[in-house]
């Protein structure tokens, strides 16, 4: 069963808090998967974890689509610009393979070793494919909003920077949050800002300051999830009981 929308919104805020404040950017995904496990019945944590993984993968696809399209049409004046589109397309291909592998999990389960078979059999089956397109569109919107937020901050320090430049730089910088042992990509994110905004006329100190301000806006939003209580996993709805013979028999006058 699908949890109420309010519960899912709360879980996303809570997950964003842990993803922002813990190294690697995936701690909140573990929390979301565990808290929503009851929605998948016998699939439990495996099914919930698979959905959370697909959610993050589609978010990454949206990020890479924004970068690939913008870098192709409006390439940055840096040496790395020639590789941005190729790397983004490769990331999209890998992401697509991950989603396909999850979708085929049940069908390939009999061919897997026993240690993996039991988990593959618990993966959720895709019933409708249309929502995947909607999810990618929503991801494009959210990633564009994040890039626009970064552009507003950078533009206050260097007004000559174009929005199309920020649509490449900011998503790449935000992707550093997935680097292990880094909290929110701190350090690597500033390096991306300085290296890619530098040729656009942004001083290194301004680029680093803009990067920290972007991270500060994320922390402010993440703190909302830090004060929200974690919803109870609950239990899946029970199947309707089979009628007893006496209940099923027609009544006589």
PDB file of N, CA and C in Angstrom, residues 56-157:
ATOM      1  N   UNK A  56      16.427   7.949  -5.722  1.00  0.00           N
ATOM      2  CA  UNK A  56      17.700   8.671  -5.797  1.00  0.00           C
ATOM      3  C   UNK A  56      18.312   8.578  -7.191  1.00  0.00           C
ATOM      4  N   UNK A  57      18.161   7.422  -7.835  1.00  0.00           N
ATOM      5  CA  UNK A  57      18.710   7.260  -9.186  1.00  0.00           C
ATOM      6  C   UNK A  57      18.013   8.201 -10.161  1.00  0.00           C
ATOM      7  N   UNK A  58      16.688   8.292 -10.054  1.00  0.00           N
ATOM      8  CA  UNK A  58      15.957   9.200 -10.938  1.00  0.00           C
ATOM      9  C   UNK A  58      16.321  10.653 -10.646  1.00  0.00           C
ATOM     10  N   UNK A  59      16.608  10.965  -9.390  1.00  0.00           N
ATOM     11  CA  UNK A  59      17.087  12.300  -9.067  1.00  0.00           C
ATOM     12  C   UNK A  59      18.425  12.585  -9.724  1.00  0.00           C
ATOM     13  N   UNK A  60      19.299  11.575  -9.708  1.00  0.00           N
ATOM     14  CA  UNK A  60      20.600  11.721 -10.373  1.00  0.00           C
ATOM     15  C   UNK A  60      20.429  11.861 -11.879  1.00  0.00           C
ATOM     16  N   UNK A  61      19.477  11.114 -12.447  1.00  0.00           N
ATOM     17  CA  UNK A  61      19.217  11.226 -13.887  1.00  0.00           C
ATOM     18  C   UNK A  61      18.767  12.645 -14.232  1.00  0.00           C
ATOM     19  N   UNK A  62      17.877  13.210 -13.421  1.00  0.00           N
ATOM     20  CA  UNK A  62      17.444  14.575 -13.660  1.00  0.00           C
ATOM     21  C   UNK A  62      18.601  15.559 -13.604  1.00  0.00           C
ATOM     22  N   UNK A  63      19.475  15.386 -12.619  1.00  0.00           N
ATOM     23  CA  UNK A  63      20.648  16.250 -12.489  1.00  0.00           C
ATOM     24  C   UNK A  63      21.540  16.157 -13.722  1.00  0.00           C
ATOM     25  N   UNK A  64      21.812  14.928 -14.153  1.00  0.00           N
ATOM     26  CA  UNK A  64      22.710  14.730 -15.298  1.00  0.00           C
ATOM     27  C   UNK A  64      22.084  15.199 -16.605  1.00  0.00           C
ATOM     28  N   UNK A  65      20.761  15.083 -16.717  1.00  0.00           N
ATOM     29  CA  UNK A  65      20.092  15.589 -17.922  1.00  0.00           C
ATOM     30  C   UNK A  65      20.220  17.103 -18.017  1.00  0.00           C
ATOM     31  N   UNK A  66      20.051  17.776 -16.878  1.00  0.00           N
ATOM     32  CA  UNK A  66      20.208  19.233 -16.869  1.00  0.00           C
ATOM     33  C   UNK A  66      21.625  19.611 -17.281  1.00  0.00           C
ATOM     34  N   UNK A  67      22.608  18.917 -16.711  1.00  0.00           N
ATOM     35  CA  UNK A  67      24.005  19.221 -17.018  1.00  0.00           C
ATOM     36  C   UNK A  67      24.326  18.908 -18.474  1.00  0.00           C
ATOM     37  N   UNK A  68      23.926  17.727 -18.948  1.00  0.00           N
ATOM     38  CA  UNK A  68      24.276  17.306 -20.312  1.00  0.00           C
ATOM     39  C   UNK A  68      23.670  18.239 -21.350  1.00  0.00           C
ATOM     40  N   UNK A  69      22.393  18.565 -21.187  1.00  0.00           N
ATOM     41  CA  UNK A  69      21.733  19.428 -22.170  1.00  0.00           C
ATOM     42  C   UNK A  69      22.353  20.825 -22.178  1.00  0.00           C
ATOM     43  N   UNK A  70      22.522  21.401 -20.983  1.00  0.00           N
ATOM     44  CA  UNK A  70      23.040  22.767 -20.912  1.00  0.00           C
ATOM     45  C   UNK A  70      24.489  22.837 -21.380  1.00  0.00           C
ATOM     46  N   UNK A  71      25.301  21.846 -20.996  1.00  0.00           N
ATOM     47  CA  UNK A  71      26.712  21.855 -21.396  1.00  0.00           C
ATOM     48  C   UNK A  71      26.865  21.671 -22.900  1.00  0.00           C
ATOM     49  N   UNK A  72      25.915  20.976 -23.523  1.00  0.00           N
ATOM     50  CA  UNK A  72      25.976  20.779 -24.971  1.00  0.00           C
ATOM     51  C   UNK A  72      25.608  22.054 -25.717  1.00  0.00           C
ATOM     52  N   UNK A  73      24.563  22.704 -25.264  1.00  0.00           N
ATOM     53  CA  UNK A  73      24.072  23.911 -25.948  1.00  0.00           C
ATOM     54  C   UNK A  73      24.900  25.139 -25.567  1.00  0.00           C
ATOM     55  N   UNK A  74      25.307  25.208 -24.283  1.00  0.00           N
ATOM     56  CA  UNK A  74      26.071  26.365 -23.794  1.00  0.00           C
ATOM     57  C   UNK A  74      27.330  25.856 -23.082  1.00  0.00           C
ATOM     58  N   UNK A  75      28.330  25.391 -23.807  1.00  0.00           N
ATOM     59  CA  UNK A  75      29.530  24.829 -23.174  1.00  0.00           C
ATOM     60  C   UNK A  75      30.292  25.860 -22.354  1.00  0.00           C
ATOM     61  N   UNK A  76      30.869  25.408 -21.255  1.00  0.00           N
ATOM     62  CA  UNK A  76      31.663  26.283 -20.406  1.00  0.00           C
ATOM     63  C   UNK A  76      33.031  26.540 -21.036  1.00  0.00           C
ATOM     64  N   UNK A  77      33.621  27.713 -20.805  1.00  0.00           N
ATOM     65  CA  UNK A  77      34.941  28.012 -21.375  1.00  0.00           C
ATOM     66  C   UNK A  77      36.079  27.432 -20.542  1.00  0.00           C
ATOM     67  N   UNK A  78      36.006  26.136 -20.251  1.00  0.00           N
ATOM     68  CA  UNK A  78      37.067  25.467 -19.495  1.00  0.00           C
ATOM     69  C   UNK A  78      37.409  24.175 -20.207  1.00  0.00           C
ATOM     70  N   UNK A  79      38.610  23.668 -19.914  1.00  0.00           N
ATOM     71  CA  UNK A  79      39.062  22.451 -20.590  1.00  0.00           C
ATOM     72  C   UNK A  79      38.152  21.266 -20.277  1.00  0.00           C
ATOM     73  N   UNK A  80      37.628  21.210 -19.024  1.00  0.00           N
ATOM     74  CA  UNK A  80      36.795  20.069 -18.622  1.00  0.00           C
ATOM     75  C   UNK A  80      35.451  20.050 -19.330  1.00  0.00           C
ATOM     76  N   UNK A  81      35.075  21.149 -19.981  1.00  0.00           N
ATOM     77  CA  UNK A  81      33.749  21.236 -20.602  1.00  0.00           C
ATOM     78  C   UNK A  81      33.550  20.179 -21.681  1.00  0.00           C
ATOM     79  N   UNK A  82      34.636  19.794 -22.350  1.00  0.00           N
ATOM     80  CA  UNK A  82      34.515  18.803 -23.416  1.00  0.00           C
ATOM     81  C   UNK A  82      34.104  17.434 -22.886  1.00  0.00           C
ATOM     82  N   UNK A  83      34.376  17.194 -21.616  1.00  0.00           N
ATOM     83  CA  UNK A  83      34.089  15.877 -21.046  1.00  0.00           C
ATOM     84  C   UNK A  83      32.797  15.850 -20.234  1.00  0.00           C
ATOM     85  N   UNK A  84      32.240  17.011 -19.941  1.00  0.00           N
ATOM     86  CA  UNK A  84      31.059  17.070 -19.079  1.00  0.00           C
ATOM     87  C   UNK A  84      29.887  16.313 -19.679  1.00  0.00           C
ATOM     88  N   UNK A  85      29.605  16.568 -20.962  1.00  0.00           N
ATOM     89  CA  UNK A  85      28.459  15.915 -21.602  1.00  0.00           C
ATOM     90  C   UNK A  85      28.648  14.413 -21.659  1.00  0.00           C
ATOM     91  N   UNK A  86      29.849  13.965 -22.050  1.00  0.00           N
ATOM     92  CA  UNK A  86      30.105  12.528 -22.165  1.00  0.00           C
ATOM     93  C   UNK A  86      29.967  11.831 -20.818  1.00  0.00           C
ATOM     94  N   UNK A  87      30.522  12.430 -19.779  1.00  0.00           N
ATOM     95  CA  UNK A  87      30.434  11.833 -18.444  1.00  0.00           C
ATOM     96  C   UNK A  87      28.984  11.811 -17.968  1.00  0.00           C
ATOM     97  N   UNK A  88      28.235  12.881 -18.263  1.00  0.00           N
ATOM     98  CA  UNK A  88      26.832  12.933 -17.850  1.00  0.00           C
ATOM     99  C   UNK A  88      26.017  11.855 -18.541  1.00  0.00           C
ATOM    100  N   UNK A  89      26.230  11.670 -19.834  1.00  0.00           N
ATOM    101  CA  UNK A  89      25.494  10.636 -20.575  1.00  0.00           C
ATOM    102  C   UNK A  89      25.863   9.241 -20.077  1.00  0.00           C
ATOM    103  N   UNK A  90      27.139   9.042 -19.739  1.00  0.00           N
ATOM    104  CA  UNK A  90      27.545   7.747 -19.187  1.00  0.00           C
ATOM    105  C   UNK A  90      26.861   7.495 -17.850  1.00  0.00           C
ATOM    106  N   UNK A  91      26.757   8.538 -17.031  1.00  0.00           N
ATOM    107  CA  UNK A  91      26.062   8.397 -15.751  1.00  0.00           C
ATOM    108  C   UNK A  91      24.595   8.067 -15.931  1.00  0.00           C
ATOM    109  N   UNK A  92      23.961   8.671 -16.942  1.00  0.00           N
ATOM    110  CA  UNK A  92      22.553   8.372 -17.222  1.00  0.00           C
ATOM    111  C   UNK A  92      22.397   6.915 -17.639  1.00  0.00           C
ATOM    112  N   UNK A  93      23.327   6.425 -18.468  1.00  0.00           N
ATOM    113  CA  UNK A  93      23.260   5.031 -18.914  1.00  0.00           C
ATOM    114  C   UNK A  93      23.411   4.066 -17.743  1.00  0.00           C
ATOM    115  N   UNK A  94      24.351   4.352 -16.844  1.00  0.00           N
ATOM    116  CA  UNK A  94      24.545   3.497 -15.666  1.00  0.00           C
ATOM    117  C   UNK A  94      23.307   3.530 -14.777  1.00  0.00           C
ATOM    118  N   UNK A  95      22.726   4.702 -14.617  1.00  0.00           N
ATOM    119  CA  UNK A  95      21.516   4.834 -13.800  1.00  0.00           C
ATOM    120  C   UNK A  95      20.364   4.033 -14.387  1.00  0.00           C
ATOM    121  N   UNK A  96      20.226   4.088 -15.712  1.00  0.00           N
ATOM    122  CA  UNK A  96      19.164   3.324 -16.370  1.00  0.00           C
ATOM    123  C   UNK A  96      19.363   1.830 -16.160  1.00  0.00           C
ATOM    124  N   UNK A  97      20.605   1.377 -16.217  1.00  0.00           N
ATOM    125  CA  UNK A  97      20.893  -0.045 -15.996  1.00  0.00           C
ATOM    126  C   UNK A  97      20.523  -0.462 -14.569  1.00  0.00           C
ATOM    127  N   UNK A  98      20.750   0.443 -13.601  1.00  0.00           N
ATOM    128  CA  UNK A  98      20.407   0.125 -12.217  1.00  0.00           C
ATOM    129  C   UNK A  98      18.906  -0.048 -12.047  1.00  0.00           C
ATOM    130  N   UNK A  99      18.118   0.836 -12.686  1.00  0.00           N
ATOM    131  CA  UNK A  99      16.660   0.732 -12.583  1.00  0.00           C
ATOM    132  C   UNK A  99      16.169  -0.545 -13.270  1.00  0.00           C
ATOM    133  N   UNK A 100      16.738  -0.860 -14.432  1.00  0.00           N
ATOM    134  CA  UNK A 100      16.344  -2.072 -15.157  1.00  0.00           C
ATOM    135  C   UNK A 100      16.678  -3.317 -14.332  1.00  0.00           C
ATOM    136  N   UNK A 101      17.834  -3.306 -13.681  1.00  0.00           N
ATOM    137  CA  UNK A 101      18.220  -4.462 -12.864  1.00  0.00           C
ATOM    138  C   UNK A 101      17.231  -4.692 -11.734  1.00  0.00           C
ATOM    139  N   UNK A 102      16.767  -3.607 -11.103  1.00  0.00           N
ATOM    140  CA  UNK A 102      15.776  -3.740 -10.035  1.00  0.00           C
ATOM    141  C   UNK A 102      14.452  -4.238 -10.599  1.00  0.00           C
ATOM    142  N   UNK A 103      14.062  -3.699 -11.766  1.00  0.00           N
ATOM    143  CA  UNK A 103      12.794  -4.107 -12.373  1.00  0.00           C
ATOM    144  C   UNK A 103      12.799  -5.583 -12.761  1.00  0.00           C
ATOM    145  N   UNK A 104      13.952  -6.104 -13.143  1.00  0.00           N
ATOM    146  CA  UNK A 104      14.051  -7.508 -13.563  1.00  0.00           C
ATOM    147  C   UNK A 104      14.426  -8.431 -12.412  1.00  0.00           C
ATOM    148  N   UNK A 105      14.509  -7.877 -11.201  1.00  0.00           N
ATOM    149  CA  UNK A 105      14.988  -8.672 -10.073  1.00  0.00           C
ATOM    150  C   UNK A 105      14.232  -9.969  -9.862  1.00  0.00           C
ATOM    151  N   UNK A 106      12.906  -9.924  -9.899  1.00  0.00           N
ATOM    152  CA  UNK A 106      12.119 -11.138  -9.652  1.00  0.00           C
ATOM    153  C   UNK A 106      12.303 -12.171 -10.751  1.00  0.00           C
ATOM    154  N   UNK A 107      12.385 -11.700 -11.996  1.00  0.00           N
ATOM    155  CA  UNK A 107      12.474 -12.648 -13.107  1.00  0.00           C
ATOM    156  C   UNK A 107      13.840 -13.333 -13.177  1.00  0.00           C
ATOM    157  N   UNK A 108      14.888 -12.655 -12.714  1.00  0.00           N
ATOM    158  CA  UNK A 108      16.211 -13.274 -12.777  1.00  0.00           C
ATOM    159  C   UNK A 108      16.584 -13.942 -11.453  1.00  0.00           C
ATOM    160  N   UNK A 109      15.717 -13.851 -10.457  1.00  0.00           N
ATOM    161  CA  UNK A 109      16.021 -14.424  -9.148  1.00  0.00           C
ATOM    162  C   UNK A 109      16.372 -15.905  -9.206  1.00  0.00           C
ATOM    163  N   UNK A 110      15.649 -16.740  -9.994  1.00  0.00           N
ATOM    164  CA  UNK A 110      15.997 -18.172 -10.011  1.00  0.00           C
ATOM    165  C   UNK A 110      17.408 -18.449 -10.504  1.00  0.00           C
ATOM    166  N   UNK A 111      18.007 -17.531 -11.245  1.00  0.00           N
ATOM    167  CA  UNK A 111      19.348 -17.749 -11.787  1.00  0.00           C
ATOM    168  C   UNK A 111      20.451 -17.230 -10.871  1.00  0.00           C
ATOM    169  N   UNK A 112      20.072 -16.595  -9.778  1.00  0.00           N
ATOM    170  CA  UNK A 112      21.055 -16.010  -8.873  1.00  0.00           C
ATOM    171  C   UNK A 112      21.450 -17.000  -7.783  1.00  0.00           C
ATOM    172  N   UNK A 113      22.623 -16.802  -7.175  1.00  0.00           N
ATOM    173  CA  UNK A 113      23.006 -17.628  -6.022  1.00  0.00           C
ATOM    174  C   UNK A 113      21.989 -17.479  -4.898  1.00  0.00           C
ATOM    175  N   UNK A 114      21.895 -18.487  -4.089  1.00  0.00           N
ATOM    176  CA  UNK A 114      20.878 -18.499  -3.043  1.00  0.00           C
ATOM    177  C   UNK A 114      20.992 -17.301  -2.108  1.00  0.00           C
ATOM    178  N   UNK A 115      22.226 -16.827  -1.865  1.00  0.00           N
ATOM    179  CA  UNK A 115      22.410 -15.689  -0.973  1.00  0.00           C
ATOM    180  C   UNK A 115      21.760 -14.430  -1.523  1.00  0.00           C
ATOM    181  N   UNK A 116      21.700 -14.300  -2.850  1.00  0.00           N
ATOM    182  CA  UNK A 116      21.091 -13.128  -3.480  1.00  0.00           C
ATOM    183  C   UNK A 116      19.649 -13.380  -3.895  1.00  0.00           C
ATOM    184  N   UNK A 117      19.295 -14.657  -4.101  1.00  0.00           N
ATOM    185  CA  UNK A 117      17.975 -14.982  -4.637  1.00  0.00           C
ATOM    186  C   UNK A 117      16.863 -14.499  -3.720  1.00  0.00           C
ATOM    187  N   UNK A 118      17.032 -14.665  -2.415  1.00  0.00           N
ATOM    188  CA  UNK A 118      15.945 -14.316  -1.502  1.00  0.00           C
ATOM    189  C   UNK A 118      15.674 -12.812  -1.508  1.00  0.00           C
ATOM    190  N   UNK A 119      16.718 -12.019  -1.756  1.00  0.00           N
ATOM    191  CA  UNK A 119      16.507 -10.573  -1.825  1.00  0.00           C
ATOM    192  C   UNK A 119      15.894 -10.172  -3.160  1.00  0.00           C
ATOM    193  N   UNK A 120      16.344 -10.800  -4.239  1.00  0.00           N
ATOM    194  CA  UNK A 120      15.801 -10.484  -5.556  1.00  0.00           C
ATOM    195  C   UNK A 120      14.316 -10.819  -5.638  1.00  0.00           C
ATOM    196  N   UNK A 121      13.908 -11.902  -4.966  1.00  0.00           N
ATOM    197  CA  UNK A 121      12.499 -12.298  -4.983  1.00  0.00           C
ATOM    198  C   UNK A 121      11.613 -11.304  -4.236  1.00  0.00           C
ATOM    199  N   UNK A 122      12.210 -10.502  -3.358  1.00  0.00           N
ATOM    200  CA  UNK A 122      11.437  -9.535  -2.575  1.00  0.00           C
ATOM    201  C   UNK A 122      11.377  -8.157  -3.237  1.00  0.00           C
ATOM    202  N   UNK A 123      12.078  -7.986  -4.358  1.00  0.00           N
ATOM    203  CA  UNK A 123      12.049  -6.692  -5.038  1.00  0.00           C
ATOM    204  C   UNK A 123      10.663  -6.429  -5.603  1.00  0.00           C
ATOM    205  N   UNK A 124      10.188  -5.197  -5.543  1.00  0.00           N
ATOM    206  CA  UNK A 124       8.853  -4.900  -6.063  1.00  0.00           C
ATOM    207  C   UNK A 124       8.811  -4.972  -7.574  1.00  0.00           C
ATOM    208  N   UNK A 125       7.687  -5.410  -8.099  1.00  0.00           N
ATOM    209  CA  UNK A 125       7.497  -5.476  -9.547  1.00  0.00           C
ATOM    210  C   UNK A 125       6.901  -4.171 -10.047  1.00  0.00           C
ATOM    211  N   UNK A 126       7.314  -3.730 -11.218  1.00  0.00           N
ATOM    212  CA  UNK A 126       6.780  -2.504 -11.802  1.00  0.00           C
ATOM    213  C   UNK A 126       5.429  -2.814 -12.444  1.00  0.00           C
ATOM    214  N   UNK A 127       4.415  -2.101 -12.032  1.00  0.00           N
ATOM    215  CA  UNK A 127       3.065  -2.299 -12.555  1.00  0.00           C
ATOM    216  C   UNK A 127       2.755  -1.286 -13.649  1.00  0.00           C
ATOM    217  N   UNK A 128       3.151  -0.025 -13.427  1.00  0.00           N
ATOM    218  CA  UNK A 128       2.926   1.036 -14.407  1.00  0.00           C
ATOM    219  C   UNK A 128       4.245   1.746 -14.679  1.00  0.00           C
ATOM    220  N   UNK A 129       4.529   1.990 -15.947  1.00  0.00           N
ATOM    221  CA  UNK A 129       5.784   2.641 -16.326  1.00  0.00           C
ATOM    222  C   UNK A 129       5.629   4.153 -16.489  1.00  0.00           C
ATOM    223  N   UNK A 130       4.404   4.618 -16.681  1.00  0.00           N
ATOM    224  CA  UNK A 130       4.176   6.042 -16.885  1.00  0.00           C
ATOM    225  C   UNK A 130       4.712   6.921 -15.767  1.00  0.00           C
ATOM    226  N   UNK A 131       4.505   6.549 -14.495  1.00  0.00           N
ATOM    227  CA  UNK A 131       5.002   7.398 -13.408  1.00  0.00           C
ATOM    228  C   UNK A 131       6.508   7.638 -13.441  1.00  0.00           C
ATOM    229  N   UNK A 132       7.282   6.751 -14.091  1.00  0.00           N
ATOM    230  CA  UNK A 132       8.720   6.985 -14.174  1.00  0.00           C
ATOM    231  C   UNK A 132       9.008   8.260 -14.968  1.00  0.00           C
ATOM    232  N   UNK A 133       8.250   8.464 -16.035  1.00  0.00           N
ATOM    233  CA  UNK A 133       8.413   9.692 -16.812  1.00  0.00           C
ATOM    234  C   UNK A 133       8.053  10.916 -16.000  1.00  0.00           C
ATOM    235  N   UNK A 134       6.965  10.814 -15.215  1.00  0.00           N
ATOM    236  CA  UNK A 134       6.568  11.930 -14.351  1.00  0.00           C
ATOM    237  C   UNK A 134       7.658  12.207 -13.318  1.00  0.00           C
ATOM    238  N   UNK A 135       8.240  11.139 -12.763  1.00  0.00           N
ATOM    239  CA  UNK A 135       9.288  11.297 -11.747  1.00  0.00           C
ATOM    240  C   UNK A 135      10.509  12.002 -12.337  1.00  0.00           C
ATOM    241  N   UNK A 136      10.868  11.664 -13.570  1.00  0.00           N
ATOM    242  CA  UNK A 136      12.014  12.318 -14.203  1.00  0.00           C
ATOM    243  C   UNK A 136      11.723  13.793 -14.449  1.00  0.00           C
ATOM    244  N   UNK A 137      10.503  14.111 -14.871  1.00  0.00           N
ATOM    245  CA  UNK A 137      10.135  15.514 -15.075  1.00  0.00           C
ATOM    246  C   UNK A 137      10.205  16.291 -13.756  1.00  0.00           C
ATOM    247  N   UNK A 138       9.700  15.687 -12.682  1.00  0.00           N
ATOM    248  CA  UNK A 138       9.785  16.339 -11.375  1.00  0.00           C
ATOM    249  C   UNK A 138      11.238  16.525 -10.955  1.00  0.00           C
ATOM    250  N   UNK A 139      12.065  15.538 -11.277  1.00  0.00           N
ATOM    251  CA  UNK A 139      13.482  15.647 -10.951  1.00  0.00           C
ATOM    252  C   UNK A 139      14.140  16.783 -11.721  1.00  0.00           C
ATOM    253  N   UNK A 140      13.778  16.928 -12.985  1.00  0.00           N
ATOM    254  CA  UNK A 140      14.314  18.035 -13.780  1.00  0.00           C
ATOM    255  C   UNK A 140      13.947  19.384 -13.149  1.00  0.00           C
ATOM    256  N   UNK A 141      12.714  19.466 -12.659  1.00  0.00           N
ATOM    257  CA  UNK A 141      12.271  20.716 -12.038  1.00  0.00           C
ATOM    258  C   UNK A 141      13.056  20.990 -10.754  1.00  0.00           C
ATOM    259  N   UNK A 142      13.164  19.988  -9.890  1.00  0.00           N
ATOM    260  CA  UNK A 142      13.842  20.193  -8.602  1.00  0.00           C
ATOM    261  C   UNK A 142      15.326  20.500  -8.798  1.00  0.00           C
ATOM    262  N   UNK A 143      15.980  19.782  -9.712  1.00  0.00           N
ATOM    263  CA  UNK A 143      17.406  20.041  -9.952  1.00  0.00           C
ATOM    264  C   UNK A 143      17.610  21.421 -10.557  1.00  0.00           C
ATOM    265  N   UNK A 144      16.698  21.849 -11.413  1.00  0.00           N
ATOM    266  CA  UNK A 144      16.796  23.189 -11.995  1.00  0.00           C
ATOM    267  C   UNK A 144      16.602  24.265 -10.931  1.00  0.00           C
ATOM    268  N   UNK A 145      15.687  24.010  -9.977  1.00  0.00           N
ATOM    269  CA  UNK A 145      15.461  24.973  -8.897  1.00  0.00           C
ATOM    270  C   UNK A 145      16.717  25.100  -8.027  1.00  0.00           C
ATOM    271  N   UNK A 146      17.349  23.962  -7.723  1.00  0.00           N
ATOM    272  CA  UNK A 146      18.590  24.003  -6.942  1.00  0.00           C
ATOM    273  C   UNK A 146      19.659  24.802  -7.681  1.00  0.00           C
ATOM    274  N   UNK A 147      19.792  24.560  -8.993  1.00  0.00           N
ATOM    275  CA  UNK A 147      20.778  25.297  -9.781  1.00  0.00           C
ATOM    276  C   UNK A 147      20.450  26.783  -9.815  1.00  0.00           C
ATOM    277  N   UNK A 148      19.171  27.093  -9.911  1.00  0.00           N
ATOM    278  CA  UNK A 148      18.746  28.493  -9.934  1.00  0.00           C
ATOM    279  C   UNK A 148      19.049  29.162  -8.586  1.00  0.00           C
ATOM    280  N   UNK A 149      18.851  28.434  -7.501  1.00  0.00           N
ATOM    281  CA  UNK A 149      19.184  28.971  -6.177  1.00  0.00           C
ATOM    282  C   UNK A 149      20.668  29.321  -6.106  1.00  0.00           C
ATOM    283  N   UNK A 150      21.504  28.397  -6.583  1.00  0.00           N
ATOM    284  CA  UNK A 150      22.939  28.678  -6.605  1.00  0.00           C
ATOM    285  C   UNK A 150      23.281  29.856  -7.486  1.00  0.00           C
ATOM    286  N   UNK A 151      22.557  29.978  -8.604  1.00  0.00           N
ATOM    287  CA  UNK A 151      22.832  31.086  -9.520  1.00  0.00           C
ATOM    288  C   UNK A 151      22.490  32.427  -8.877  1.00  0.00           C
ATOM    289  N   UNK A 152      21.392  32.473  -8.131  1.00  0.00           N
ATOM    290  CA  UNK A 152      21.016  33.721  -7.452  1.00  0.00           C
ATOM    291  C   UNK A 152      22.115  34.147  -6.484  1.00  0.00           C
ATOM    292  N   UNK A 153      22.668  33.181  -5.769  1.00  0.00           N
ATOM    293  CA  UNK A 153      23.728  33.495  -4.800  1.00  0.00           C
ATOM    294  C   UNK A 153      24.996  33.936  -5.521  1.00  0.00           C
ATOM    295  N   UNK A 154      25.401  33.189  -6.553  1.00  0.00           N
ATOM    296  CA  UNK A 154      26.602  33.554  -7.307  1.00  0.00           C
ATOM    297  C   UNK A 154      26.409  34.897  -7.995  1.00  0.00           C
ATOM    298  N   UNK A 155      25.205  35.114  -8.544  1.00  0.00           N
ATOM    299  CA  UNK A 155      24.932  36.366  -9.239  1.00  0.00           C
ATOM    300  C   UNK A 155      25.020  37.583  -8.347  1.00  0.00           C
ATOM    301  N   UNK A 156      24.766  37.398  -7.044  1.00  0.00           N
ATOM    302  CA  UNK A 156      24.886  38.535  -6.121  1.00  0.00           C
ATOM    303  C   UNK A 156      26.341  38.933  -5.917  1.00  0.00           C
ATOM    304  N   UNK A 157      27.270  37.994  -6.210  1.00  0.00           N
ATOM    305  CA  UNK A 157      28.696  38.283  -6.067  1.00  0.00           C
ATOM    306  C   UNK A 157      29.363  38.570  -7.412  1.00  0.00           C
TER     307      UNK A 157
END
